[in-house]
């Protein structure tokens, strides 16, 4: 019963609404539902206009306090009369409703991608070809910043926002309507009446640079992995299961296209430029930097001005999109594969800068590899201050002859961490010497070894603190022990509570709660997650063991072949090398690992902790999912992960423990781990549990 329904049997006492002996606060002070409805609608349209002024036009006409007061009044009415809540009410933006998983959405018209041009000649070749095909000697071009975010499609029915979806594979995306409602610049209701009954717009959802920096700062404080760039953070943001989490990411959107439109209501402009203006009048956020030109030379000039100016923008762009204005030519020009001929992405070159290489430091990887990296005189590269950059490995430094004291070229390209491209030889100081990697481990002082045929040196000491820190970090990450981030690993090592990965399974709540900022709730959760991790499959365990040259895929191949850790440990180098897909270098490394007494002691400890060390060989069956590769992360409500893996394997798919580009689906249960972010970073399709079951059902699996 809502307060409105029980109104008839109650009365007001000093502004409070009483039923029997209970007091209900009547927040809005409105008694009748009709009155409430009129008032709510009035407030909603007022707030929609204020949102538009603030979030789209950037010209607020009321103070924040006045705006908050209107919101408070609307919330009060909706609290008293919940039956009046509409999905497009501004109160629903903050994620009052939980997203119902991500159902698939078929795009009525495919969402395409763009061909790239990197230099003027490529832009001109595109232009010449388009002119020839269209039989025109002149075009008008619309130039738009290419926003580095993710494409979304928004559907409006009678002026109301009814559905939002990701691009997905271009034909089918995910329904993320509830999450998109939290983006305040997406109009829930359109302005005026000049719109088709039913239509779709497309745009780029993105995370502003400031929001990105703040998010990463917060994540660093919590010891969580950082997002490589705003695009990944935005992609993760729109796929949150809880819209409240999306709201926290402070995403925004630029609308760049009309999708399809039908029904009466408005005639759509014939040009793209005019379409954008019309969309702007309806209340959509259209990028103010968009320009129209008559000549391709002007396009080139405009692009050049942005090579530098882009760093001053509050969001990242990675090029300019050039579109032919006349939409009647779009169908005529058609497509090549998934790329229309009427548009091209004119990308910016990777951003480079030169600076002085002050020192070469070395960090120790989880397998003991000594990884050189550059300490630089701080330099701005594409709006970001770079102080360190990777140097890959010792051989690479030698090959490029990068020396301490050199002026070097530093590069940032897309989401890649800054790298040193090479030295500027003309500026080399006198007396510089070729680089040599230290002969001893910088962390423990043990003499480094350089195995034959390898590009780098290694610290052979398993108890080396730096190596152990990285190994444990890798172990808890791969075993997906959620909550135990790198920060905690470091604290636990410092306190002597763990010395190797197996110790993680022997921690107790009273040890953990002793740590600063660790409550009982969190400690219990971490231990519960560790308990669950014990039943991961052998492939996952093998990868987590941090054997040199054994990544996720190789681990799966070896685990499937031998089926038990003991069988792998007992195998000779030759036996391992006979497994298809495993080379002699890997076989040697695996064999050496299990021959090591220290490693064997850790494995015995893992056994004592009850960690699963077996896996049934996946029989390669042909089925509807043949060719697909699944990774599971988080807790599935319906069955243990191992069962779900067996199920997809029985349908012909492969189940693996680690996210690589080969993976086609990541299934995210409750509390998903870092695999989810990695998947999002790679643009791999993520299924929640409902979507996963829907897929299984479609492929003949009974509930
Ligand atoms: S037009 C048929 N305009 O770039 C092409 N795309 O590489 C429709 N993007 O998937 C896209 N800014 O996510 C267009 N102003 C812009 C854009 C833009 C960013 C993205 C979009 C698209 C990708 C293609």
XYZ file of C-alpha atoms and ligand atoms in Angstrom:
727
model
C 0.000 0.000 0.000
C 1.303 3.443 -0.821
C 0.502 6.446 1.349
C -1.798 7.623 -1.415
C -3.766 4.382 -1.340
C -4.239 4.492 2.394
C -5.129 8.145 2.382
C -8.794 7.378 2.828
C -8.334 5.769 6.249
C -6.075 8.312 7.833
C -5.732 11.989 8.672
C -3.220 14.726 9.193
C -1.872 15.584 12.628
C 0.425 18.593 12.682
C 1.740 18.004 9.212
C 2.150 14.294 9.855
C 0.050 11.709 8.310
C -1.161 9.098 10.787
C -2.489 5.582 10.285
C -3.574 3.752 13.382
C -0.765 4.265 15.820
C 1.923 4.813 13.148
C 3.162 8.184 12.023
C 4.063 8.597 8.340
C 5.895 11.766 7.388
C 4.012 13.388 4.510
C 7.031 14.863 2.851
C 5.344 16.816 0.073
C 2.411 18.199 2.031
C 0.174 17.348 -0.969
C -2.967 15.346 -0.256
C -4.445 14.488 -3.593
C -2.881 12.392 -6.249
C -4.182 14.615 -9.057
C -2.590 17.651 -7.506
C 0.624 15.687 -6.977
C 0.661 14.613 -10.603
C 0.292 18.146 -11.930
C 2.955 19.434 -9.559
C 5.363 16.583 -10.358
C 5.047 17.168 -14.091
C 5.629 20.857 -13.621
C 8.751 20.219 -11.550
C 10.033 17.627 -13.994
C 9.817 19.842 -17.007
C 11.402 22.696 -15.032
C 14.274 20.413 -13.987
C 14.709 19.024 -17.508
C 15.161 22.564 -18.786
C 17.601 23.372 -15.980
C 19.584 20.189 -16.734
C 19.750 21.200 -20.369
C 20.989 24.687 -19.454
C 23.567 23.333 -17.056
C 24.821 20.135 -18.697
C 24.334 20.815 -22.398
C 24.576 24.576 -22.784
C 26.800 25.212 -19.798
C 24.662 28.253 -18.918
C 22.802 27.645 -15.658
C 19.962 30.057 -14.926
C 19.425 29.034 -11.289
C 21.801 28.550 -8.395
C 22.690 25.033 -7.258
C 20.720 25.576 -4.059
C 17.585 26.555 -5.976
C 18.002 23.557 -8.255
C 18.448 21.261 -5.250
C 15.284 22.648 -3.731
C 13.278 21.773 -6.874
C 14.750 18.274 -6.832
C 13.911 17.933 -3.151
C 10.300 18.900 -3.827
C 10.008 16.417 -6.670
C 11.555 13.659 -4.566
C 9.108 14.417 -1.761
C 6.134 14.082 -4.099
C 7.494 10.854 -5.520
C 8.101 9.509 -2.027
C 4.503 10.215 -1.093
C 3.075 9.026 -4.396
C 5.499 6.440 -5.761
C 2.983 5.375 -8.411
C 3.664 8.713 -10.087
C 7.351 7.994 -10.658
C 8.159 7.873 -14.375
C 11.318 6.319 -15.806
C 12.321 9.642 -17.349
C 11.929 11.566 -14.102
C 15.153 13.428 -13.224
C 15.143 11.632 -9.870
C 15.692 8.380 -11.764
C 18.981 9.593 -13.235
C 20.937 8.803 -10.137
C 20.257 5.152 -10.529
C 17.207 4.501 -8.399
C 16.450 1.478 -10.551
C 18.888 -1.322 -10.916
C 19.913 -2.311 -14.434
C 18.341 -5.636 -15.300
C 21.527 -7.262 -16.513
C 22.539 -6.353 -20.006
C 20.104 -7.833 -22.428
C 21.162 -7.844 -26.040
C 19.823 -5.120 -28.311
C 19.701 -5.652 -32.059
C 20.625 -2.432 -33.809
C 18.013 -1.660 -36.429
C 20.821 -0.312 -38.560
C 24.355 -1.558 -37.983
C 26.711 0.685 -36.046
C 29.693 1.023 -38.326
C 33.275 1.957 -37.728
C 35.522 4.274 -39.697
C 38.472 3.859 -42.023
C 41.579 5.703 -40.853
C 43.843 8.221 -42.556
C 47.143 9.157 -40.939
C 48.515 11.655 -43.440
C 47.390 14.237 -45.927
C 47.872 11.963 -48.934
C 45.511 9.409 -47.375
C 42.877 12.052 -46.719
C 43.198 13.211 -50.307
C 42.999 9.685 -51.681
C 39.762 9.204 -49.748
C 38.416 12.470 -51.105
C 39.350 11.706 -54.705
C 37.786 8.281 -54.553
C 34.564 9.573 -52.993
C 34.298 12.322 -55.627
C 34.816 9.858 -58.400
C 32.242 7.414 -57.059
C 29.691 10.136 -56.434
C 30.397 11.761 -59.798
C 30.867 15.149 -58.129
C 33.732 17.551 -58.318
C 32.787 19.328 -55.100
C 31.622 18.359 -51.637
C 30.983 20.060 -48.374
C 32.748 18.446 -45.442
C 31.771 18.395 -41.794
C 34.796 18.075 -39.477
C 34.254 16.798 -35.972
C 36.599 15.969 -33.121
C 36.975 12.201 -32.878
C 36.090 11.641 -29.251
C 37.981 8.849 -27.519
C 35.158 7.117 -25.705
C 32.610 4.521 -26.695
C 29.772 4.670 -29.160
C 26.227 4.446 -27.850
C 22.817 4.500 -29.521
C 19.916 6.309 -27.868
C 16.310 5.638 -28.865
C 13.490 8.165 -28.336
C 9.797 7.467 -28.534
C 7.425 10.416 -28.597
C 10.239 12.579 -27.318
C 11.148 10.358 -24.387
C 14.379 8.482 -23.905
C 13.415 4.800 -23.916
C 16.545 2.810 -24.674
C 20.307 3.147 -24.716
C 22.736 0.560 -26.036
C 26.436 -0.010 -26.574
C 27.785 -0.624 -30.053
C 28.705 -4.238 -29.254
C 29.751 -5.983 -32.441
C 27.968 -3.349 -34.525
C 24.886 -5.514 -35.046
C 24.016 -6.313 -31.434
C 24.898 -4.262 -28.389
C 24.068 -4.332 -24.701
C 21.051 -2.622 -23.236
C 22.519 -0.049 -20.837
C 19.482 2.225 -20.599
C 19.499 2.582 -16.825
C 23.187 3.414 -16.766
C 22.861 6.018 -19.495
C 20.089 7.748 -17.580
C 22.780 8.801 -15.116
C 24.481 10.926 -17.796
C 22.906 14.262 -17.105
C 23.396 15.686 -20.592
C 21.307 12.913 -22.167
C 17.845 14.447 -22.428
C 15.143 12.322 -20.877
C 12.540 14.417 -22.670
C 13.128 16.367 -25.848
C 12.375 20.014 -26.304
C 9.683 21.370 -28.612
C 7.652 19.164 -30.913
C 9.848 19.016 -33.994
C 10.935 15.390 -33.753
C 9.933 12.051 -35.347
C 7.773 9.724 -33.298
C 10.474 7.111 -33.066
C 14.131 7.651 -33.793
C 17.679 6.951 -32.761
C 20.706 9.183 -32.250
C 24.290 8.046 -31.881
C 27.087 9.580 -29.939
C 30.236 9.015 -27.967
C 30.033 8.539 -24.205
C 33.296 9.570 -22.604
C 34.990 10.420 -19.347
C 36.340 13.977 -19.041
C 40.079 14.135 -18.279
C 39.495 15.628 -14.816
C 37.053 12.889 -13.808
C 39.529 10.296 -15.055
C 42.401 11.694 -13.015
C 40.242 11.869 -9.909
C 39.004 8.310 -10.398
C 42.538 6.973 -10.749
C 43.711 8.902 -7.681
C 40.917 7.318 -5.663
C 41.701 3.884 -7.056
C 45.385 4.293 -6.206
C 44.459 5.159 -2.627
C 42.367 2.008 -2.393
C 45.177 -0.068 -3.870
C 43.112 -0.886 -6.960
C 44.491 -1.214 -10.475
C 44.463 2.020 -12.433
C 42.669 2.599 -15.718
C 45.062 3.078 -18.612
C 42.995 5.851 -20.181
C 39.635 7.633 -19.975
C 38.203 5.419 -22.710
C 38.639 2.245 -20.680
C 37.253 3.951 -17.604
C 34.195 5.105 -19.561
C 33.660 1.670 -21.120
C 33.816 0.099 -17.655
C 31.543 2.850 -16.361
C 28.632 2.244 -18.701
C 28.771 -1.482 -18.009
C 28.409 -1.272 -14.255
C 25.700 -3.552 -12.945
C 24.635 -0.867 -10.510
C 23.759 2.461 -12.188
C 24.835 4.270 -9.013
C 28.353 3.177 -9.846
C 27.975 4.550 -13.366
C 26.798 7.853 -11.913
C 30.014 8.059 -9.886
C 32.120 7.915 -13.030
C 30.873 11.366 -14.130
C 30.516 10.434 -17.774
C 29.342 12.775 -20.468
C 28.334 12.498 -24.098
C 28.649 14.211 -27.468
C 25.974 13.286 -29.985
C 27.393 13.028 -33.500
C 24.800 11.392 -35.689
C 21.152 10.670 -36.399
C 20.612 6.920 -36.624
C 17.231 5.951 -38.042
C 13.913 7.795 -37.781
C 10.323 6.853 -38.519
C 6.780 7.954 -37.988
C 5.290 11.403 -38.281
C 6.558 14.414 -36.488
C 9.333 16.093 -38.380
C 11.141 16.144 -41.630
C 14.776 15.383 -41.028
C 17.269 17.807 -42.612
C 19.046 16.596 -45.752
C 22.533 17.663 -44.663
C 24.541 16.283 -41.745
C 25.473 19.797 -40.591
C 21.833 20.859 -40.473
C 20.921 17.586 -38.782
C 23.358 18.347 -35.979
C 21.861 21.798 -35.533
C 18.381 20.358 -35.459
C 19.481 17.773 -32.873
C 20.976 20.576 -30.835
C 17.608 22.366 -30.881
C 15.963 19.211 -29.563
C 18.274 19.370 -26.542
C 21.134 17.072 -27.531
C 24.710 17.967 -26.649
C 26.519 18.685 -29.921
C 30.216 19.449 -29.917
C 30.805 23.186 -30.420
C 34.107 22.625 -32.245
C 32.410 21.045 -35.284
C 32.994 23.031 -38.499
C 31.853 22.820 -42.105
C 34.188 23.451 -45.049
C 33.941 23.607 -48.826
C 37.469 22.523 -49.655
C 39.601 19.595 -48.617
C 42.556 21.966 -48.046
C 40.538 23.739 -45.389
C 39.851 20.380 -43.777
C 43.591 19.675 -43.711
C 44.319 23.100 -42.181
C 41.646 22.618 -39.540
C 43.044 19.198 -38.650
C 46.527 20.697 -38.251
C 45.277 23.351 -35.836
C 43.951 20.570 -33.644
C 47.180 18.587 -33.435
C 48.236 20.888 -30.610
C 44.995 22.485 -29.521
C 43.531 19.150 -28.561
C 45.580 19.038 -25.375
C 43.657 22.039 -24.087
C 40.319 20.214 -24.378
C 38.690 18.777 -21.279
C 38.310 15.412 -22.982
C 40.538 13.243 -25.125
C 40.283 13.183 -28.889
C 42.424 11.002 -31.121
C 41.750 12.606 -34.489
C 39.134 14.397 -36.549
C 36.210 12.696 -38.248
C 35.586 14.099 -41.723
C 32.092 13.450 -43.107
C 30.495 14.380 -46.393
C 27.716 16.791 -45.537
C 25.181 15.773 -48.174
C 23.437 12.747 -46.690
C 21.813 11.845 -49.999
C 25.285 10.682 -51.036
C 25.713 8.393 -48.039
C 23.703 5.499 -49.469
C 25.105 6.100 -52.905
C 28.705 5.887 -51.718
C 28.017 2.837 -49.598
C 30.482 0.863 -47.530
C 33.660 -1.137 -47.682
C 33.237 -3.889 -45.100
C 32.083 -2.082 -41.979
C 33.459 1.287 -43.055
C 31.378 3.874 -44.874
C 32.964 5.670 -47.818
C 31.298 8.941 -46.818
C 33.428 9.462 -43.731
C 36.975 8.965 -42.580
C 38.825 9.208 -39.265
C 41.849 11.429 -39.762
C 43.962 10.292 -36.823
C 46.608 12.276 -34.970
C 50.108 10.827 -35.039
C 51.448 9.287 -31.822
C 52.529 12.074 -29.562
C 56.245 12.458 -29.176
C 58.547 14.736 -27.236
C 62.248 14.865 -26.525
C 63.816 15.032 -23.106
C 66.918 14.041 -21.217
C 67.399 10.505 -19.980
C 68.643 11.040 -16.428
C 69.041 7.452 -15.304
C 68.174 3.917 -16.215
C 66.628 2.069 -13.285
C 65.778 -1.575 -13.099
C 62.769 -3.211 -11.540
C 62.372 -6.881 -10.854
C 59.480 -8.692 -12.500
C 57.503 -11.558 -10.995
C 59.635 -14.153 -12.718
C 62.795 -12.345 -11.611
C 63.331 -10.569 -14.948
C 65.380 -7.394 -14.637
C 63.387 -4.769 -16.514
C 65.144 -1.515 -17.349
C 63.122 1.685 -17.385
C 64.003 5.286 -18.080
C 63.980 8.052 -15.488
C 63.440 11.199 -17.512
C 63.623 14.929 -17.083
C 59.823 15.483 -16.724
C 58.300 16.374 -20.081
C 54.791 17.047 -21.402
C 53.729 14.425 -23.899
C 50.245 15.003 -25.171
C 49.070 16.876 -22.128
C 50.475 14.340 -19.687
C 53.688 14.806 -17.730
C 55.965 11.858 -18.322
C 58.767 11.143 -15.840
C 59.345 7.480 -16.576
C 59.116 5.342 -19.662
C 59.616 1.696 -20.468
C 62.782 0.465 -22.145
C 61.443 -3.092 -22.708
C 64.569 -5.153 -22.091
C 68.316 -5.052 -21.998
C 68.732 -6.129 -25.643
C 66.336 -3.473 -26.842
C 68.326 -0.758 -25.045
C 71.524 -2.042 -26.636
C 69.990 -2.360 -30.089
C 68.715 1.214 -29.998
C 71.923 2.250 -28.249
C 70.106 4.311 -25.649
C 72.564 5.791 -23.179
C 72.294 7.632 -19.876
C 72.637 11.372 -20.564
C 71.136 11.094 -24.062
C 68.370 13.310 -25.317
C 65.717 10.733 -26.170
C 62.443 10.668 -28.078
C 59.536 9.688 -25.841
C 56.230 8.547 -27.285
C 52.700 7.997 -26.089
C 50.368 6.249 -28.485
C 46.804 5.432 -27.504
C 46.705 3.596 -24.232
C 50.278 2.356 -24.425
C 52.522 3.315 -21.534
C 55.137 5.888 -22.522
C 58.086 4.405 -24.329
C 61.529 5.575 -25.337
C 61.731 5.422 -29.135
C 65.447 6.101 -29.382
C 68.245 8.613 -28.838
C 68.803 11.871 -30.728
C 72.343 11.043 -31.771
C 73.245 14.601 -32.781
C 72.738 15.635 -29.167
C 74.694 12.833 -27.542
C 77.007 14.165 -24.798
C 80.677 13.350 -25.025
C 82.021 10.443 -23.047
C 78.721 8.513 -22.838
C 78.930 4.740 -22.630
C 76.709 1.939 -23.895
C 74.269 0.673 -21.291
C 74.887 -2.466 -19.309
C 72.317 -4.062 -17.046
C 73.546 -4.421 -13.417
C 75.313 -7.683 -12.658
C 73.373 -8.088 -9.432
C 69.681 -7.881 -8.559
C 68.857 -4.308 -7.436
C 66.503 -5.664 -4.794
C 68.419 -8.506 -3.083
C 71.943 -8.233 -4.478
C 72.011 -11.800 -5.812
C 74.118 -12.238 -8.914
C 71.910 -12.025 -12.009
C 71.941 -14.754 -14.635
C 71.281 -14.476 -18.314
C 69.958 -17.731 -19.799
C 71.065 -18.553 -23.321
C 68.870 -17.192 -26.049
C 67.011 -14.789 -23.720
C 66.804 -11.038 -24.205
C 67.142 -10.292 -20.508
C 68.820 -11.150 -17.244
C 67.079 -12.640 -14.239
C 67.473 -12.643 -10.490
C 67.607 -16.342 -9.551
C 66.730 -15.804 -5.890
C 63.170 -16.923 -5.271
C 63.019 -15.146 -1.934
C 64.034 -11.825 -3.494
C 61.609 -9.305 -1.920
C 60.851 -7.425 -5.153
C 60.260 -10.624 -7.046
C 58.093 -12.044 -4.313
C 55.990 -8.874 -4.145
C 55.325 -9.034 -7.884
C 54.722 -12.744 -7.846
C 52.199 -12.580 -5.027
C 50.501 -9.648 -6.771
C 50.269 -11.731 -9.926
C 49.110 -14.800 -7.995
C 46.222 -13.082 -6.214
C 45.253 -11.337 -9.459
C 45.134 -14.514 -11.537
C 43.455 -16.539 -8.788
C 40.990 -13.655 -8.621
C 41.146 -13.103 -4.862
C 39.062 -9.978 -4.963
C 39.886 -7.325 -2.353
C 43.528 -8.324 -2.011
C 45.054 -5.633 -4.222
C 48.730 -4.805 -4.611
C 48.577 -2.362 -1.723
C 47.519 -5.067 0.721
C 50.072 -7.503 -0.650
C 52.770 -4.963 0.033
C 51.497 -4.337 3.585
C 51.215 -8.054 4.333
C 54.764 -8.634 3.116
C 56.099 -5.696 5.134
C 54.424 -7.018 8.259
C 55.808 -10.484 7.629
C 52.295 -11.931 7.506
C 53.020 -13.560 4.173
C 56.270 -14.665 2.622
C 55.029 -16.429 -0.475
C 51.746 -16.841 -2.404
C 50.650 -19.922 -0.451
C 50.659 -17.947 2.800
C 47.660 -16.013 1.501
C 45.526 -19.082 2.254
C 46.673 -19.255 5.878
C 45.735 -15.723 6.899
C 43.263 -15.274 9.744
C 40.737 -12.498 10.377
C 42.418 -11.390 13.615
C 45.715 -10.922 11.758
C 44.104 -8.845 9.044
C 42.089 -6.556 11.323
C 45.344 -5.461 12.940
C 46.175 -3.645 9.704
C 45.364 0.045 9.286
C 42.147 0.671 7.349
C 41.131 -3.000 7.411
C 37.812 -3.681 9.126
C 36.407 -7.033 10.138
C 33.917 -6.980 7.293
C 36.612 -6.482 4.697
C 38.920 -9.050 6.288
C 36.149 -11.659 6.316
C 35.340 -10.926 2.705
C 38.952 -11.291 1.599
C 39.278 -14.630 3.364
C 36.015 -15.812 1.859
C 37.302 -14.847 -1.595
C 40.558 -16.703 -0.906
C 38.547 -19.755 0.117
C 36.603 -19.651 -3.160
C 39.829 -19.217 -5.127
C 41.079 -22.578 -3.866
C 38.763 -24.331 -6.295
C 39.992 -22.565 -9.451
C 40.969 -24.955 -12.210
C 44.483 -26.216 -12.843
C 45.034 -23.886 -15.829
C 44.464 -20.887 -13.589
C 46.710 -22.225 -10.839
C 49.475 -23.004 -13.312
C 49.367 -19.490 -14.735
C 49.273 -18.038 -11.207
C 52.436 -19.956 -10.280
C 54.363 -17.422 -12.326
C 56.474 -19.778 -14.411
C 58.660 -17.915 -16.860
C 57.160 -17.952 -20.397
C 53.914 -19.542 -19.176
C 51.054 -17.148 -19.853
C 47.369 -17.948 -19.603
C 47.085 -19.745 -22.919
C 50.128 -21.961 -22.487
C 48.981 -22.799 -18.955
C 45.641 -24.001 -20.339
C 47.343 -26.159 -22.964
C 49.669 -27.780 -20.426
C 46.960 -28.255 -17.785
C 44.603 -29.839 -20.308
C 47.283 -32.234 -21.389
C 48.549 -33.391 -17.998
C 45.370 -32.958 -15.944
C 47.178 -32.797 -12.574
C 49.889 -30.572 -11.176
C 51.735 -33.661 -9.984
C 51.864 -35.039 -13.522
C 53.302 -31.736 -14.790
C 55.858 -31.685 -11.983
C 56.888 -35.264 -12.793
C 57.199 -34.719 -16.553
C 60.570 -34.450 -18.248
C 61.478 -31.505 -20.480
C 60.989 -33.737 -23.523
C 57.547 -34.883 -22.392
C 56.444 -31.303 -21.897
C 57.903 -30.232 -25.229
C 55.859 -32.927 -26.965
C 52.610 -31.192 -26.046
C 51.285 -29.441 -29.108
C 51.801 -25.689 -28.876
C 54.583 -25.916 -26.285
C 58.083 -25.072 -27.481
C 61.414 -26.270 -25.998
C 62.087 -22.970 -24.225
C 58.766 -23.181 -22.374
C 59.261 -26.883 -21.625
C 62.672 -26.187 -20.154
C 61.303 -23.384 -18.020
C 58.408 -25.511 -16.682
C 60.712 -28.396 -15.890
C 63.237 -26.163 -14.120
C 60.449 -24.613 -12.060
C 59.257 -27.897 -10.631
C 62.814 -29.109 -10.078
C 63.408 -26.220 -7.708
C 63.125 -27.219 -4.045
C 61.812 -23.820 -2.918
C 59.034 -23.925 -5.506
C 58.133 -27.468 -4.523
C 57.848 -26.409 -0.884
C 55.403 -23.662 -1.864
C 53.372 -26.116 -3.919
C 53.149 -28.458 -0.909
C 51.884 -25.555 1.156
C 49.236 -24.850 -1.478
C 48.219 -28.499 -1.356
C 47.935 -28.356 2.433
C 45.732 -25.290 2.109
C 43.355 -27.353 -0.043
C 44.045 -25.660 -3.372
C 42.691 -27.662 -6.305
C 45.451 -29.106 -8.469
C 43.564 -31.103 -11.037
C 41.457 -30.556 -14.082
C 39.666 -32.941 -16.381
C 40.936 -32.710 -19.906
C 38.490 -30.711 -21.931
C 37.305 -33.068 -24.613
C 37.187 -31.101 -27.814
C 33.591 -31.427 -28.800
C 31.999 -29.677 -31.722
C 29.009 -27.629 -30.685
C 27.139 -24.378 -31.183
C 29.856 -22.473 -29.311
C 32.828 -23.932 -31.167
C 35.363 -21.219 -31.856
C 34.355 -19.115 -28.822
C 36.584 -18.684 -25.779
C 35.135 -17.866 -22.359
C 36.681 -16.421 -19.221
C 34.727 -16.351 -15.960
C 35.253 -13.800 -13.228
C 33.397 -13.077 -10.001
C 30.925 -15.392 -8.291
C 28.136 -16.983 -10.275
C 24.918 -17.374 -8.333
C 23.713 -20.516 -10.092
C 26.746 -22.815 -9.990
C 30.453 -22.931 -9.233
C 32.745 -21.551 -11.881
C 34.195 -24.971 -12.683
C 30.748 -26.270 -13.634
C 30.064 -23.282 -15.846
C 33.391 -23.870 -17.567
C 32.537 -27.517 -18.159
C 29.163 -26.473 -19.542
C 30.569 -24.122 -22.190
C 33.174 -26.728 -23.064
C 30.401 -29.265 -23.612
C 28.982 -26.833 -26.175
C 32.273 -26.710 -28.059
C 33.742 -23.547 -26.520
C 37.034 -23.203 -24.743
C 37.209 -21.981 -21.139
C 40.379 -20.314 -20.014
C 41.595 -18.539 -16.911
C 43.089 -15.402 -18.353
C 41.941 -12.580 -20.569
C 43.801 -12.357 -23.855
C 42.731 -10.823 -27.146
C 41.654 -14.293 -28.242
C 38.856 -14.386 -25.665
C 35.396 -13.789 -27.094
C 33.296 -13.530 -23.904
C 34.013 -12.627 -20.311
C 31.243 -13.740 -17.972
C 31.108 -11.472 -14.937
C 29.410 -12.755 -11.793
C 29.087 -10.823 -8.527
C 32.193 -8.889 -7.428
C 34.105 -9.402 -10.654
C 37.879 -9.033 -10.497
C 40.395 -7.192 -12.620
C 39.692 -9.532 -15.530
C 36.574 -7.499 -16.176
C 38.563 -4.301 -16.620
C 41.050 -6.054 -18.809
C 38.233 -7.367 -20.965
C 36.744 -3.920 -21.228
C 40.135 -2.544 -22.152
C 40.327 -5.028 -25.012
C 36.740 -4.358 -26.028
C 35.755 -7.987 -25.334
C 32.059 -8.623 -24.910
C 31.130 -8.923 -21.229
C 28.107 -11.006 -20.245
C 26.477 -10.816 -16.874
C 25.039 -13.973 -15.439
C 21.575 -13.446 -16.946
C 22.964 -12.798 -20.400
C 25.175 -15.848 -20.032
C 22.225 -18.079 -19.138
C 20.196 -16.596 -21.954
C 23.004 -17.566 -24.317
C 23.166 -21.109 -22.941
C 19.399 -21.464 -23.182
C 19.509 -20.323 -26.773
C 22.029 -23.052 -27.388
C 19.851 -25.773 -25.976
C 20.871 -25.893 -22.297
C 17.863 -26.538 -20.068
C 17.458 -24.504 -16.880
S 30.788 8.844 -36.861
C 29.822 5.333 -39.564
N 31.727 10.813 -35.421
O 34.829 6.533 -33.685
C 30.644 5.927 -38.538
N 32.334 8.596 -34.809
O 36.326 4.671 -35.337
C 29.884 6.488 -37.446
N 33.735 8.461 -32.822
O 32.529 3.903 -33.526
C 30.729 7.151 -36.496
N 33.856 10.609 -32.422
O 32.677 5.464 -31.541
C 31.694 9.480 -35.588
N 32.450 12.647 -34.215
C 32.413 11.330 -34.387
C 33.084 10.442 -33.531
C 33.028 9.080 -33.781
C 34.210 9.412 -32.017
C 33.987 7.015 -32.685
C 32.748 6.159 -32.751
C 33.001 5.177 -33.844
C 34.490 5.198 -33.939
C 34.952 4.765 -35.304
